[in-house]
């Protein structure tokens, strides 16, 4: 990886304020609380963000073909992974932070050496690769591919070799997906199941050994429009989905019981959960084409925080100049990052007030 130019913004005059519900009037008076670090390394909209397990590295994917790795603490760009020639939709990093896996519209999924930026292996598909997720233990990867020409969407399980020279492209399992795109698929508890969701608004749980469909979300209680994002709790016991129907829902990973619903005013593109407090964060906004016709004030796209249990909005962090497409919490729960249609990654380290919010 060639050393990149140090891109440390975070010194812009505008400040992000941790704003509790009902404190809008005090917005002007709050001091330089929670000043974000602005990271400009992508030329196109962000699609995905992922922290490594230690929380010291942040990986970002965008439509500009080049996944990037940053120091999560100060926003310094460490390097880029060059080789894709299409938008990169998602990524995952191994538990030991040695391997990165990326899925791209160029119909490939690539394995990378995190430290050197070297390509280790390329899986080729017949349609764009959308979602990638490594299993617990990093021995398997679940990959989804989009519908393309006469092909339907599909879920592929690949074995990931410890030694890259022994990597093969054969699939352990291929599940022919439902109509429409699968936007996210991830491993359920103990790698026994695969949880998927996408354009048809239904969450499905599949047996990861046989590929059999085990459970589907109920049409009555489930989402009404495309599910854009899926994020699981650190312990894997529950997960959250975000949808264009302007809501996010919390589900049990084993039984697919709907636990909570969080309602907001705009389509949800990204969801994440705090590993520390009972908070969920929703990010979104209108489709890029509709943005100019709504709010003329810049920087009003907001990551909204909800109380996970009470389902009430407790605050928000403004700042992006376009819809928020990606959100991720640092595993220590003390900071989070957001990626927008505006091409910026913003890392927010929480100030002490955040940890004392009372409802």
mmCIF file of N, CA and C in Angstrom, residues 15 17 19 23-32 300 318:
data_model
loop_
_atom_site.group_PDB
_atom_site.id
_atom_site.type_symbol
_atom_site.label_atom_id
_atom_site.label_comp_id
_atom_site.label_asym_id
_atom_site.label_seq_id
_atom_site.Cartn_x
_atom_site.Cartn_y
_atom_site.Cartn_z
ATOM 1 N N UNK A 15 -19.620 22.771 13.847
ATOM 2 C CA UNK A 15 -19.447 21.684 14.790
ATOM 3 C C UNK A 15 -20.697 20.831 14.857
ATOM 4 N N UNK A 17 -23.224 18.853 17.082
ATOM 5 C CA UNK A 17 -23.625 18.953 18.467
ATOM 6 C C UNK A 17 -24.438 17.738 18.814
ATOM 7 N N UNK A 19 -27.355 16.485 20.193
ATOM 8 C CA UNK A 19 -28.545 17.253 20.455
ATOM 9 C C UNK A 19 -29.657 16.352 20.944
ATOM 10 N N UNK A 23 -33.924 20.013 22.379
ATOM 11 C CA UNK A 23 -32.862 20.982 22.665
ATOM 12 C C UNK A 23 -32.503 21.788 21.434
ATOM 13 N N UNK A 24 -33.334 21.716 20.388
ATOM 14 C CA UNK A 24 -32.994 22.378 19.137
ATOM 15 C C UNK A 24 -32.685 23.867 19.343
ATOM 16 N N UNK A 25 -33.449 24.486 20.273
ATOM 17 C CA UNK A 25 -33.266 25.938 20.467
ATOM 18 C C UNK A 25 -31.880 26.254 21.014
ATOM 19 N N UNK A 26 -31.337 25.319 21.777
ATOM 20 C CA UNK A 26 -30.040 25.594 22.407
ATOM 21 C C UNK A 26 -28.881 25.293 21.471
ATOM 22 N N UNK A 27 -29.206 24.862 20.257
ATOM 23 C CA UNK A 27 -28.175 24.395 19.334
ATOM 24 C C UNK A 27 -27.038 25.398 19.198
ATOM 25 N N UNK A 28 -27.384 26.695 19.074
ATOM 26 C CA UNK A 28 -26.366 27.713 18.825
ATOM 27 C C UNK A 28 -25.430 27.885 20.018
ATOM 28 N N UNK A 29 -25.934 27.586 21.225
ATOM 29 C CA UNK A 29 -25.146 27.915 22.419
ATOM 30 C C UNK A 29 -24.154 26.824 22.805
ATOM 31 N N UNK A 30 -24.365 25.640 22.280
ATOM 32 C CA UNK A 30 -23.498 24.547 22.723
ATOM 33 C C UNK A 30 -22.085 24.760 22.181
ATOM 34 N N UNK A 31 -21.104 24.483 23.026
ATOM 35 C CA UNK A 31 -19.713 24.701 22.610
ATOM 36 C C UNK A 31 -19.283 23.618 21.633
ATOM 37 N N UNK A 32 -17.996 23.558 21.367
ATOM 38 C CA UNK A 32 -17.479 22.628 20.348
ATOM 39 C C UNK A 32 -17.607 21.183 20.809
ATOM 40 N N UNK A 300 -28.040 18.995 6.761
ATOM 41 C CA UNK A 300 -29.157 18.665 7.636
ATOM 42 C C UNK A 300 -29.484 17.180 7.658
ATOM 43 N N UNK A 318 -26.214 15.806 13.222
ATOM 44 C CA UNK A 318 -26.343 16.318 11.862
ATOM 45 C C UNK A 318 -24.969 16.462 11.230
#
